Amino acid sequence: MQGQTRWLDLRFLIGWMFTIYGVVLAGYGLVANPQVEVMKGHNLNLRTGVPRFVFLEADKKRETGTPEIQRQRLMGELLQYPQPSRYREGFFLLSWKSFFKRQTNMVESIYSENL
Amino acid sequence: MGKTLVHTVPIDYVMIAFIFVFVLGIGFLLKNRTKTGEDFFLSGRSIPAWITSLAFLSANLGALEVLGMAASGAQYGGTHFYWMGAMPAMLFLGVYMMPFYYATKVRSVPEYLKLRYNEATRGFNAISFAVMTILVSGISLYSMGLIFQVLVGWSLTTSIFVSAVVVLIYVAMGGLTSSIFTEVIQFFLIWLGLLLIPVLGMVELGGWDQMVSRLPHGFAHVWSHMGTPDSNAMGIDWLGVVLGLGFVLSFGYWTTDFLVVQRALAAKNLRAAQNTPIYAAYFKMIVPFLVIIPGLMAVALIPDIGKAGGPSYNLALPLLMERYYPPGLMGLGLTAMLASFMSGMAGNVTAFTTVWTYDIYQAYIKKDASDAHYVKVGRWAVVIGVIVSIGTAYIAADFPSIMDYTQLLFSFFNAPLFATFLFGMFWKRTTPWGGFWGLLAGTLAAVLLYVLIPEGYFASDQAGNFWRAWAWVAAAVVTVLVSLFTKPKPESELKGVVYGLTEKVTYAGHAWYKRPGIQALMVCVLLVFLNILFW
């Protein structure tokens, strides 16, 4: 049941979609690095792909929690604390913040290189 | 095949295939959870506001909207369609009209018309909506096929069939929930795939000021060139924009079109339903950066766009995509366009299905069947709706101009319908037959105005669209006149249906960010700020 609800959580689905597109794009950018006339010298695939990939990775790491929390969870001390959905929701927001930050960094780097 | 704009590589097809698999997977996931009519047609009225609001916006962000608004940016400049057109209407829907739609427990817009007026008004609206929605869905199917033919050289049949069948399968399985879920996912995908266009455009042009200096005068402003009709590309003054677009046309669309209203009806409670269009307004505010700005960039970068011999305005966005996106990213961009197309079509199909099942089939063909029977009819309606859309797409391929008219006609239905709703909800003296004749007269007036005024009379097509707001006036006058001479419904029947006879809901106990009124006010402030910033 838990597994099923997880799949019906839109945030979870969107996270996976971003990850998969990120991995495919970044991988392709690393291997092939195709260029277009106007934007010569930029590996656009890699730059678009990587931030999207990183953002879900961060999400996953946070979700498992620190070793201390993991231990407490195992011991049953934290039965109430990490309410799965609330917990994910909070970190969803967090990871969005880091996502946008990375996104701005990327844009800025394109900008500065261009100048 | 012939010459195509874009050279695709296998990786692009992997990207495109993935989104098809993804949305089909969602359909399968939701199939077992969709049992009752309430589930299939209304998502069990259980969806949180952030999801319904994204779906609300995404259902409207179809391919015609994305390509069309980029074209409009390139042709006329300005962001009136968003910051003057859509948003005030969305706020009005959320704050004032949603309580009537949601609290009366109606399942569709025509059903409200029956509650407020009579069977005839409902029947007229249901049939015109069903027919026109399916035609428009076919037209957008055709436009999409055309873009992909020009861009990557797929045949019309390939793109029409593949995307239509995918939409058919996931909507038939999961009903409105499936449509809403995929719309939200597609909303993010559209941003993911298209956001880089304005960013890279800015990089190439060297910033905002550089872009503005290469644009025709006034394109990057909203109001400063609206003083007289001759000073802007639309050929219309500010009053025409405010009354024609801001009031009649956009209120007509956003507050009465079941395609968008249906998303709010799926919300889990009245507050979520009210917040649906209001949250959506926040997102709507930033859509111009995704579609209008690329339109402006296209003018700056591709000088012969829209001129004789040059590419058409409709290609503004695809041409920029071709300019900037390498293979790989191109696949993502194409996927985003397909996603926008699929969310628009799924929106049309679910709205059609509900209106057909509840307002035509249940009302006129089979009255007292079991719930399971109606779900089955709904699933078949999806199949038939998609098949008819495909047929329409091929008709459109043969008679492009006729199909343009159909779509225009559809917009005619909304303007008078808004008069019918405004009087119905806020003036309890409006009588059933007043509503019916007003709606009929308004629709006829819209058609007549369109047929009788010769082509080329207006400065631009857009100006003609705006002045067709007179249809609203016709509907309003006839509604009032007929109402004064016919018998109104007894007040006991109008409780909860009309403004003066309904208890007002209050959210005083809730936190400020949960209250629709306060949220709407905040959007208003932002809206005024944006209008001044880009004055």
XYZ file of C-alpha atoms in Angstrom:
650
model
C 0.000 0.000 0.000
C 2.812 2.361 0.963
C 4.513 1.641 -2.359
C 1.335 2.322 -4.269
C 0.618 5.678 -2.650
C 4.157 6.723 -3.345
C 3.617 6.155 -7.027
C 0.473 8.222 -6.888
C 2.283 11.120 -5.279
C 2.682 13.672 -8.033
C 5.788 15.188 -6.453
C 7.451 11.802 -6.620
C 6.505 11.359 -10.279
C 7.681 14.824 -11.265
C 10.963 14.234 -9.452
C 11.540 11.065 -11.432
C 10.641 12.710 -14.689
C 13.191 15.465 -14.088
C 15.838 12.947 -13.080
C 15.410 10.742 -16.102
C 15.452 13.629 -18.548
C 18.431 15.064 -16.705
C 20.415 11.838 -16.847
C 19.678 11.232 -20.514
C 20.526 14.806 -21.523
C 23.664 15.055 -19.424
C 24.877 11.649 -20.571
C 24.317 12.550 -24.177
C 26.030 15.893 -23.655
C 29.078 14.211 -22.140
C 29.380 11.667 -24.918
C 28.386 13.567 -28.028
C 28.332 17.296 -27.227
C 26.633 18.402 -30.444
C 26.821 22.104 -31.334
C 24.563 24.621 -32.971
C 25.759 27.547 -35.030
C 24.612 30.345 -32.737
C 25.695 28.924 -29.396
C 29.114 27.507 -30.344
C 31.311 26.336 -27.507
C 28.576 25.625 -24.996
C 27.624 22.104 -24.070
C 23.950 22.938 -23.702
C 22.817 19.363 -23.196
C 25.134 18.827 -20.272
C 24.278 22.146 -18.747
C 20.567 21.548 -18.966
C 20.778 17.981 -17.834
C 23.083 18.109 -14.844
C 21.189 20.519 -12.590
C 18.051 18.473 -13.005
C 19.834 15.300 -12.090
C 21.585 16.743 -9.081
C 18.391 18.125 -7.709
C 16.713 14.794 -7.239
C 19.869 13.188 -5.901
C 19.939 15.793 -3.169
C 16.312 15.049 -2.519
C 16.952 11.363 -2.035
C 19.888 11.886 0.264
C 17.861 14.139 2.506
C 14.978 11.772 2.550
C 16.962 8.960 4.107
C 18.068 11.388 6.802
C 21.270 11.581 8.840
C 22.758 8.402 10.340
C 21.413 9.468 13.698
C 17.861 9.756 12.414
C 18.212 6.452 10.606
C 19.349 4.793 13.800
C 16.506 6.311 15.785
C 14.052 5.256 13.148
C 15.325 1.713 13.300
C 15.033 1.706 17.060
C 11.439 2.815 16.751
C 12.108 6.015 18.660
C 10.963 8.149 15.815
C 7.740 6.459 14.923
C 5.874 9.739 14.820
C 8.561 12.083 13.636
C 9.253 11.588 9.963
C 5.672 11.462 8.748
C 6.468 10.240 5.264
C 4.374 12.674 3.261
C 4.952 15.764 5.417
C 8.602 14.925 5.509
C 8.849 14.641 1.780
C 6.850 17.777 1.297
C 9.263 19.818 3.350
C 12.234 18.513 1.474
C 10.488 18.886 -1.784
C 10.447 22.616 -1.124
C 14.050 22.562 0.018
C 15.183 20.771 -3.079
C 13.229 23.181 -5.235
C 15.138 25.997 -3.655
C 18.446 24.351 -4.393
C 17.182 23.559 -7.861
C 16.410 27.186 -8.623
C 19.715 28.244 -7.152
C 21.584 25.898 -9.432
C 19.475 27.040 -12.319
C 20.388 30.698 -11.707
C 24.043 29.788 -11.321
C 23.939 28.035 -14.640
C 22.335 31.004 -16.364
C 24.821 33.363 -14.798
C 27.756 31.240 -15.930
C 26.478 31.242 -19.505
C 26.107 34.983 -19.219
C 29.544 35.700 -17.841
C 31.285 33.458 -20.346
C 29.498 35.244 -23.093
C 30.608 38.668 -21.899
C 8.940 14.328 -46.686
C 10.857 17.102 -48.378
C 13.121 19.570 -46.654
C 12.743 19.904 -42.902
C 13.894 22.556 -40.489
C 15.388 20.258 -37.913
C 17.723 17.337 -38.129
C 16.746 14.743 -35.522
C 18.894 11.963 -34.094
C 17.805 8.786 -32.251
C 18.261 10.385 -28.819
C 15.481 12.863 -29.655
C 13.119 9.979 -30.268
C 14.088 8.399 -26.957
C 13.016 11.597 -25.205
C 9.737 11.728 -27.067
C 9.008 8.050 -26.500
C 9.671 8.441 -22.800
C 6.899 10.971 -22.205
C 4.432 8.713 -24.007
C 5.401 5.789 -21.792
C 5.230 8.002 -18.730
C 1.704 9.318 -19.289
C 0.431 5.891 -20.301
C 1.897 4.515 -17.084
C -0.075 7.069 -15.132
C -3.232 5.985 -16.915
C -2.599 2.372 -15.855
C -1.811 3.394 -12.277
C -5.088 5.255 -11.976
C -7.298 2.775 -13.761
C -8.075 0.648 -10.726
C -8.840 3.657 -8.603
C -11.414 5.006 -11.035
C -14.663 3.218 -10.340
C -17.619 5.517 -9.767
C -18.935 8.318 -11.950
C -17.735 10.769 -9.321
C -14.197 9.355 -9.745
C -14.243 9.361 -13.510
C -15.870 12.722 -14.188
C -14.909 14.722 -11.106
C -11.839 12.941 -9.683
C -13.928 12.169 -6.622
C -13.714 15.869 -5.681
C -10.543 15.062 -3.811
C -7.616 16.909 -5.395
C -5.558 19.496 -3.471
C -5.508 23.057 -4.766
C -1.913 23.186 -5.994
C -2.579 20.287 -8.355
C -5.911 21.550 -9.658
C -4.469 25.013 -10.198
C -1.570 23.722 -12.290
C -3.968 21.554 -14.259
C -6.284 24.564 -14.664
C -3.475 26.465 -16.320
C -2.029 23.535 -18.213
C -5.320 22.544 -19.830
C -5.300 26.009 -21.363
C -1.589 25.915 -22.226
C -2.216 23.761 -25.273
C -0.166 23.875 -28.440
C -2.433 26.536 -29.936
C -1.852 28.731 -26.915
C 1.924 28.260 -26.842
C 2.478 28.707 -30.582
C -0.338 31.227 -30.962
C 0.787 33.494 -28.148
C 4.391 33.457 -29.377
C 2.977 34.434 -32.768
C 0.898 37.172 -31.189
C 3.989 38.454 -29.371
C 5.830 38.605 -32.684
C 2.942 40.256 -34.504
C 1.604 42.746 -31.967
C 3.986 42.810 -29.024
C 2.774 43.448 -25.485
C 1.429 41.104 -22.836
C -2.199 42.218 -22.763
C -3.508 38.705 -23.075
C -2.017 37.825 -19.728
C -1.852 40.891 -17.566
C -5.048 42.505 -18.803
C -6.859 39.579 -20.335
C -6.686 36.399 -18.377
C -5.746 37.231 -14.828
C -8.535 39.554 -13.614
C -11.046 37.066 -14.972
C -9.354 34.213 -13.127
C -9.495 36.142 -9.873
C -13.164 36.978 -10.405
C -13.913 33.308 -11.031
C -12.139 32.279 -7.844
C -13.538 34.900 -5.511
C -17.075 35.468 -6.737
C -18.245 32.726 -9.059
C -16.684 29.540 -7.736
C -18.945 29.351 -4.662
C -21.940 28.935 -6.961
C -20.305 26.343 -9.177
C -18.868 24.293 -6.349
C -21.401 24.625 -3.553
C -24.396 23.778 -5.738
C -22.669 20.423 -6.456
C -23.242 20.755 -10.184
C -21.116 18.469 -12.306
C -20.761 20.735 -15.309
C -21.344 24.292 -16.473
C -24.505 23.408 -18.440
C -25.903 21.757 -15.325
C -25.637 25.056 -13.483
C -27.590 26.689 -16.304
C -30.355 24.177 -15.745
C -30.434 24.902 -12.033
C -30.529 28.661 -12.575
C -32.563 28.876 -15.770
C -34.223 25.974 -17.529
C -33.728 22.853 -19.588
C -33.647 24.773 -22.877
C -30.733 26.984 -21.832
C -28.818 23.973 -20.635
C -29.492 21.991 -23.793
C -28.420 24.870 -26.039
C -25.196 25.358 -24.114
C -24.443 21.629 -23.769
C -24.854 20.867 -27.445
C -22.978 23.913 -28.696
C -20.168 23.251 -26.226
C -19.875 19.560 -27.077
C -19.813 20.109 -30.833
C -17.435 23.047 -30.742
C -15.032 21.502 -28.226
C -14.539 18.441 -30.337
C -14.051 20.538 -33.475
C -11.478 22.721 -31.756
C -9.716 19.639 -30.456
C -9.457 18.396 -34.049
C -8.121 21.735 -35.219
C -5.373 21.739 -32.635
C -4.583 18.155 -33.587
C -4.128 19.311 -37.161
C -2.022 22.345 -36.242
C 0.222 20.153 -34.170
C 0.612 17.668 -37.013
C 1.453 20.539 -39.339
C 4.167 21.905 -37.048
C 5.779 18.508 -36.746
C 5.607 18.035 -40.478
C 7.417 21.309 -41.108
C 9.852 20.808 -38.268
C 10.908 17.163 -38.365
C 9.189 15.814 -41.438
C 6.771 13.380 -39.818
C 3.733 12.752 -41.921
C 0.454 14.244 -40.713
C -0.931 10.769 -40.136
C 1.940 9.705 -37.894
C 1.797 12.622 -35.522
C -1.997 12.824 -35.474
C -2.514 9.144 -34.764
C 0.283 8.575 -32.292
C -0.563 11.525 -30.057
C -4.342 11.113 -30.333
C -4.193 7.437 -29.431
C -1.956 8.088 -26.417
C -4.365 10.745 -25.132
C -7.279 8.404 -25.761
C -5.759 5.577 -23.747
C -4.820 7.500 -20.643
C -7.988 9.563 -20.484
C -10.243 6.558 -21.039
C -8.481 4.684 -18.249
C -8.210 7.261 -15.514
C -10.800 9.879 -16.511
C -10.397 13.374 -15.140
C -7.784 12.337 -12.547
C -5.530 10.978 -15.249
C -6.046 14.104 -17.290
C -5.227 16.336 -14.306
C -2.164 14.328 -13.252
C -0.655 14.321 -16.704
C -1.475 17.997 -17.162
C 0.572 18.860 -14.086
C 3.486 16.727 -15.247
C 3.249 18.220 -18.695
C 3.169 21.695 -17.183
C 6.626 21.121 -15.696
C 7.819 19.494 -18.877
C 6.729 22.495 -20.949
C 8.797 24.770 -18.723
C 11.725 22.368 -18.719
C 11.746 22.128 -22.479
C 11.067 25.728 -23.465
C 12.620 27.850 -20.713
C 16.024 27.824 -22.346
C 14.715 29.608 -25.429
C 14.174 33.015 -23.773
C 17.371 32.554 -21.734
C 19.553 31.832 -24.751
C 17.759 34.505 -26.735
C 18.721 37.039 -24.082
C 22.307 35.806 -24.224
C 22.493 36.170 -27.981
C 20.787 39.547 -28.046
C 22.877 40.810 -25.147
C 20.168 41.626 -22.631
C 16.762 43.216 -22.397
C 17.668 46.716 -23.579
C 19.478 45.374 -26.613
C 16.408 43.393 -27.527
C 14.059 46.329 -27.101
C 16.249 48.508 -29.308
C 15.781 46.050 -32.164
C 12.001 45.854 -31.823
C 9.339 48.002 -33.494
C 8.325 50.959 -31.371
C 6.220 50.059 -28.344
C 6.382 46.263 -28.638
C 7.889 45.788 -25.199
C 5.305 47.987 -23.489
C 1.816 47.205 -22.345
C 0.063 50.552 -22.163
C 2.234 53.448 -23.270
C 1.268 53.065 -26.943
C -2.397 52.362 -26.424
C -3.539 55.995 -26.446
C -4.775 55.991 -30.031
C -5.414 53.133 -32.459
C -2.742 54.311 -34.946
C 0.117 54.163 -32.479
C 0.228 50.390 -32.003
C 0.314 47.246 -34.108
C -3.072 46.023 -32.941
C -4.831 49.118 -34.250
C -6.929 49.588 -31.146
C -6.958 51.985 -28.194
C -6.796 51.218 -24.486
C -10.544 51.333 -24.030
C -11.001 48.621 -26.627
C -8.415 46.483 -24.897
C -9.912 46.967 -21.453
C -13.545 46.420 -22.425
C -13.176 44.033 -25.331
C -10.343 41.831 -24.167
C -10.135 42.548 -20.444
C -13.826 42.421 -19.722
C -15.898 40.516 -22.252
C -13.625 38.092 -24.067
C -11.451 36.908 -21.229
C -14.203 36.844 -18.614
C -16.269 34.940 -21.152
C -13.579 32.335 -21.574
C -12.122 31.961 -18.098
C -15.333 32.029 -16.101
C -17.702 29.992 -18.256
C -15.606 27.598 -20.330
C -16.082 24.166 -18.870
C -12.624 23.126 -20.060
C -11.050 25.191 -17.286
C -13.900 25.261 -14.749
C -13.935 21.449 -14.627
C -10.455 21.438 -13.064
C -11.667 23.569 -10.176
C -14.710 21.332 -9.646
C -12.324 18.433 -8.939
C -10.855 20.263 -5.926
C -11.300 18.706 -2.518
C -13.334 21.475 -0.888
C -14.808 24.892 -1.607
C -11.724 26.735 -0.433
C -9.479 24.629 -2.664
C -11.864 25.203 -5.562
C -11.750 28.960 -5.000
C -7.992 28.911 -4.709
C -7.607 26.943 -7.941
C -7.900 29.856 -10.385
C -6.200 32.221 -7.925
C -3.079 30.081 -7.560
C -3.198 29.527 -11.294
C -3.101 33.322 -11.722
C 0.295 33.409 -10.014
C 1.636 31.008 -12.613
C -0.205 32.711 -15.433
C 1.676 35.874 -14.570
C 4.975 34.312 -15.644
C 3.781 32.479 -18.753
C 4.520 35.578 -20.944
C 8.223 35.032 -20.279
C 7.880 31.643 -21.891
C 5.778 32.599 -24.907
C 5.538 36.376 -25.510
C 9.239 37.130 -24.973
C 10.344 34.464 -27.484
C 7.851 36.068 -29.868
C 9.571 39.423 -29.384
C 12.973 37.798 -29.803
C 11.854 36.248 -33.050
C 11.086 39.732 -34.397
C 14.486 40.987 -33.303
C 16.431 38.014 -34.654
C 14.507 36.949 -37.745
C 13.765 40.191 -39.624
C 11.575 38.719 -42.354
C 9.171 36.870 -40.039
C 5.559 37.511 -40.944
C 6.545 39.456 -44.074
C 5.837 38.294 -47.611
C 8.242 35.475 -48.444
C 9.348 35.026 -44.832
C 8.199 32.397 -42.357
C 4.775 32.796 -40.747
C 4.379 34.261 -37.262
C 3.166 30.876 -36.059
C 6.670 29.518 -36.480
C 8.204 32.066 -34.082
C 8.826 29.559 -31.306
C 9.849 26.562 -33.459
C 12.309 28.728 -35.399
C 14.032 29.858 -32.224
C 14.146 26.280 -31.045
C 15.843 25.319 -34.286
C 18.273 28.199 -33.816
C 19.429 27.273 -30.318
C 18.766 23.648 -29.532
C 21.356 21.001 -30.410
C 20.183 17.412 -30.923
C 19.280 16.029 -27.518
C 17.952 19.304 -26.212
C 15.905 19.431 -29.394
C 14.283 16.174 -28.360
C 13.338 17.778 -25.058
C 11.945 20.839 -26.824
C 9.854 18.705 -29.164
C 8.671 16.678 -26.165
C 7.598 19.895 -24.467
C 5.571 20.863 -27.522
C 3.966 17.434 -27.632
C 3.248 17.679 -23.913
C 1.567 21.027 -24.336
C -0.474 19.613 -27.163
C -1.495 16.518 -25.213
C -2.536 18.461 -22.115
C -4.687 20.745 -24.242
C -6.301 17.844 -26.032
C -6.855 15.816 -22.852
C -8.546 18.904 -21.391
C -10.874 19.177 -24.365
C -11.660 15.483 -24.346
C -12.476 15.256 -20.628
C -14.682 18.352 -20.794
C -16.480 16.954 -23.824
C -16.929 13.570 -22.150
C -18.537 15.013 -19.039
C -20.888 17.321 -20.911
C -21.872 14.564 -23.310
C -22.531 12.007 -20.572
C -24.326 14.146 -18.002
C -25.904 16.915 -20.050
C -26.808 15.136 -23.253
C -26.869 11.374 -22.679
C -28.306 11.393 -19.171
C -30.618 14.322 -19.845
C -32.081 13.304 -23.186
C -31.221 9.709 -24.039
C -31.208 7.493 -20.954
C -32.367 9.070 -17.706
C -32.174 6.441 -14.955
C -29.250 4.177 -15.602
C -26.780 2.927 -13.003
C -23.634 4.831 -12.146
C -21.509 2.092 -13.721
C -23.428 2.519 -16.945
C -22.582 6.220 -17.123
C -18.904 5.513 -16.488
C -18.981 3.077 -19.381
C -20.698 5.664 -21.564
C -18.035 8.168 -20.483
C -15.234 5.835 -21.531
C -16.867 5.303 -24.905
C -17.382 9.041 -25.244
C -13.607 9.468 -24.909
C -13.061 6.975 -27.723
C -15.643 8.569 -29.970
C -14.506 12.082 -29.111
C -10.943 11.276 -30.119
C -12.029 9.536 -33.328
C -14.187 12.513 -34.323
C -11.268 14.825 -33.511
C -9.032 12.845 -35.834
C -11.686 13.110 -38.520
C -11.935 16.865 -37.953
C -8.184 17.123 -38.214
C -8.326 15.681 -41.724
C -11.184 17.983 -42.687
C -9.098 20.845 -41.369
C -6.235 19.680 -43.575
C -8.471 20.143 -46.604
C -10.252 23.337 -45.568
C -7.931 25.303 -43.317
C -9.953 28.503 -43.597
C -13.255 26.874 -42.624
C -11.602 25.559 -39.512
C -10.320 28.991 -38.589
C -13.894 30.174 -38.669
C -15.068 27.314 -36.483
C -12.601 28.246 -33.850
C -13.624 31.873 -34.029
C -17.245 30.846 -33.736
C -16.439 28.913 -30.608
C -15.072 32.043 -29.037
C -18.394 33.705 -29.955
C -20.295 31.373 -27.666
C -18.334 32.437 -24.636
C -18.873 36.193 -24.765
C -22.701 36.061 -24.607
C -22.560 33.156 -22.166
C -20.726 35.406 -19.747
C -23.671 37.844 -19.826
C -26.032 34.958 -19.086
C -23.927 33.962 -16.100
C -23.347 37.450 -14.775
C -27.052 38.252 -14.702
C -27.943 34.764 -13.513
C -25.578 34.825 -10.566
C -25.976 38.410 -9.440
C -29.496 39.522 -10.368
C -32.209 37.332 -8.922
C -34.903 38.891 -11.107
C -33.411 37.299 -14.252
C -35.995 34.816 -15.526
C -35.401 31.405 -17.130
C -36.543 32.554 -20.557
C -34.674 35.832 -20.204
C -31.509 33.769 -19.876
C -32.330 31.562 -22.826
C -33.263 34.301 -25.295
C -30.380 36.465 -24.167
C -27.914 33.661 -24.819
C -29.440 32.886 -28.204
C -29.558 36.545 -29.242
C -25.980 37.136 -28.136
C -24.705 34.132 -30.062
C -26.606 35.185 -33.188
C -25.292 38.730 -32.814
C -21.728 37.387 -32.642
C -22.208 35.333 -35.778
C -23.884 38.221 -37.613
C -21.178 40.670 -36.634
C -18.631 38.263 -37.986
C -20.429 37.526 -41.240
C -21.637 41.048 -42.039
C -18.550 43.119 -41.365
C -16.326 42.812 -44.414
C -12.777 41.592 -44.134
C -10.273 44.399 -43.865
C -12.716 46.734 -42.097
C -10.668 46.548 -38.917
C -7.048 47.617 -38.610
C -6.018 44.070 -37.657
C -7.647 40.716 -36.947
C -7.110 41.377 -33.290
C -9.045 44.651 -33.384
C -11.930 42.802 -35.017
C -11.877 40.217 -32.246
C -12.061 42.844 -29.562
C -14.964 44.736 -31.024
C -16.977 41.582 -31.262
C -17.578 42.213 -27.582
C -20.800 43.845 -28.808
C -22.261 40.336 -28.729
C -22.072 40.600 -24.969
C -24.062 43.815 -25.056
C -26.715 42.187 -27.238
C -27.009 39.251 -24.845
C -27.231 41.562 -21.836
C -29.928 43.804 -23.352
C -32.114 40.907 -24.479
C -31.698 39.113 -21.129
C -32.876 42.185 -19.232
C -35.749 42.980 -21.600
C -37.168 39.466 -21.690
C -36.723 39.124 -17.925
C -38.861 42.199 -17.316
C -41.762 40.634 -19.194
C -41.587 37.013 -18.027
C -42.069 35.287 -14.701
C -38.979 34.742 -12.499
C -38.264 31.520 -10.604
C -39.569 31.472 -7.040
C -36.911 32.533 -4.546
C -37.034 29.190 -2.759
C -35.590 27.514 -5.865
C -32.771 30.001 -6.148
C -31.237 29.526 -2.706
C -27.508 28.890 -3.076
C -27.684 29.644 -6.792
C -27.919 33.444 -6.855
C -25.709 35.922 -5.039
C -28.372 37.767 -3.016
C -29.932 34.537 -1.739
C -26.794 32.720 -0.663
C -25.004 32.799 2.648
C -21.538 34.181 2.186
C -18.693 31.881 3.136
C -16.031 33.292 5.373
C -12.529 31.999 5.958
C -11.790 34.293 8.873
C -10.388 31.437 10.956
C -7.782 30.380 8.398
C -4.198 31.522 8.028
C -3.839 34.436 5.587
C -2.132 32.381 2.883
C -5.022 29.943 2.784
C -7.705 32.580 2.250
C -8.844 33.098 -1.354
C -9.732 36.759 -0.820
C -6.313 37.695 0.519
C -4.506 35.670 -2.142
C -6.555 37.357 -4.848
C -5.653 40.752 -3.419
C -1.981 39.852 -3.507
C -2.215 38.804 -7.135
C -3.933 42.137 -7.878
C -1.066 44.075 -6.326
C 1.508 42.107 -8.308
C -0.551 42.596 -11.442
C -0.680 46.364 -11.038
C 3.039 46.364 -10.352
C 3.798 44.400 -13.537
C 1.573 46.636 -15.629
C 3.384 49.709 -14.335
C 6.814 48.124 -14.720
C 6.205 47.363 -18.388
C 4.059 50.432 -18.941
